[in-house]
Amino acid sequence: MKKARGAKSFGAVLREKRMAKKITLRKFAEMIGVSATYLSQVEQDHFAPPTADRVTKIAELLGEDSDEWIRLADRVPDDVDIMVRQHPKDMPELMRLATGLSPEQFEVIKEQIRKMKKRGK
């Protein structure tokens, strides 16, 4: 799995968080519906991270933010993929326009969208 210099891989973070919760490899594999062998290979970065829906389940079981884990796994959330497919011109354009905005600017835009949605109800 590709990672930024100095950043921990998906597998390394998964192993660290799982162990911090004192969940065995076998038990956690059972909880997420995979084999212990597969999970071990993911934790050792021999296999790519699982699908977005399975990563979401992993995050939920560990009490973590699923969007952050999906990003760490280098996946796209299923609902975002669906939105892009439903609006193949508008969504990519919106994302390109938002490139380079500060976190504060993102908050302003999100608040405007919330207001627009509320008025539309």
XYZ file of C-alpha atoms in Angstrom:
121
model
C 0.000 0.000 0.000
C 1.323 3.428 -0.890
C 1.731 5.847 1.970
C 3.037 9.327 2.587
C 6.560 9.527 3.948
C 6.438 8.897 7.674
C 2.741 7.969 7.622
C 1.658 4.590 8.939
C 0.067 2.187 6.497
C -3.522 1.010 6.749
C -2.312 -2.382 7.946
C -0.062 -0.926 10.630
C -2.802 1.352 11.975
C -5.316 -1.483 11.908
C -3.011 -3.776 13.881
C -2.196 -1.026 16.388
C -5.850 -0.122 17.004
C -7.005 -3.750 17.135
C -4.339 -4.629 19.673
C -5.118 -1.522 21.737
C -8.706 -2.826 21.998
C -7.285 -6.215 23.050
C -9.057 -8.054 20.226
C -7.265 -11.102 18.876
C -6.552 -11.415 15.184
C -8.844 -14.443 14.891
C -11.703 -12.777 16.760
C -11.456 -9.560 14.742
C -11.304 -11.504 11.474
C -14.478 -13.308 12.520
C -16.122 -9.990 13.440
C -15.488 -8.514 9.995
C -16.174 -11.686 8.042
C -12.712 -12.555 6.711
C -10.162 -15.246 7.407
C -7.468 -14.670 10.008
C -4.877 -15.388 7.322
C -6.264 -12.630 5.090
C -6.419 -10.138 7.966
C -2.849 -10.957 8.952
C -1.702 -10.337 5.377
C -3.514 -6.959 5.337
C -1.943 -5.962 8.657
C 1.487 -6.850 7.319
C 0.830 -4.858 4.109
C 1.136 -7.969 1.943
C -2.451 -7.465 0.726
C -4.229 -4.219 -0.158
C -6.834 -2.937 2.288
C -10.325 -4.404 1.954
C -13.297 -2.797 0.230
C -14.820 0.461 1.469
C -17.801 -1.284 3.056
C -15.544 -3.657 5.001
C -13.272 -0.750 6.021
C -16.386 1.026 7.312
C -17.210 -2.012 9.451
C -13.623 -2.123 10.749
C -13.779 1.550 11.733
C -17.125 1.122 13.463
C -15.909 -1.890 15.452
C -12.836 0.061 16.549
C -14.865 3.194 17.403
C -13.125 5.223 14.702
C -14.274 7.628 11.977
C -15.134 5.572 8.895
C -14.340 8.359 6.401
C -10.827 8.698 7.819
C -10.304 4.944 7.613
C -11.608 4.828 4.049
C -9.112 7.555 3.164
C -6.328 5.652 4.915
C -7.290 2.583 2.867
C -7.131 4.687 -0.311
C -10.753 3.858 -1.111
C -13.774 5.943 -2.082
C -16.862 5.761 0.136
C -19.662 3.861 -1.579
C -22.121 6.745 -1.237
C -19.647 9.168 -2.854
C -19.086 6.770 -5.733
C -22.859 6.604 -6.256
C -23.167 10.415 -6.198
C -20.432 10.796 -8.804
C -22.127 8.212 -11.009
C -25.486 9.974 -10.641
C -23.953 13.368 -11.484
C -20.992 12.535 -13.750
C -20.376 16.141 -14.801
C -21.372 18.154 -11.738
C -19.684 16.212 -8.928
C -16.195 16.083 -10.490
C -16.473 19.770 -11.389
C -17.531 20.631 -7.842
C -14.584 18.689 -6.430
C -12.156 20.375 -8.819
C -13.491 23.809 -7.902
C -13.030 23.008 -4.218
C -9.394 21.992 -4.641
C -7.127 24.195 -2.540
C -9.808 25.594 -0.249
C -9.005 25.968 3.421
C -10.877 24.009 6.107
C -12.689 27.211 7.025
C -13.819 27.712 3.426
C -15.069 24.123 3.328
C -17.123 24.801 6.460
C -18.719 27.849 4.811
C -19.630 25.809 1.731
C -21.019 22.925 3.804
C -23.155 25.343 5.823
C -24.502 26.913 2.622
C -25.440 23.465 1.287
C -27.161 22.594 4.562
C -29.211 25.807 4.340
C -30.111 25.108 0.715
C -31.253 21.584 1.578
C -33.278 22.823 4.554
C -35.084 25.395 2.375
C -35.807 22.710 -0.211
C -37.759 20.571 2.272
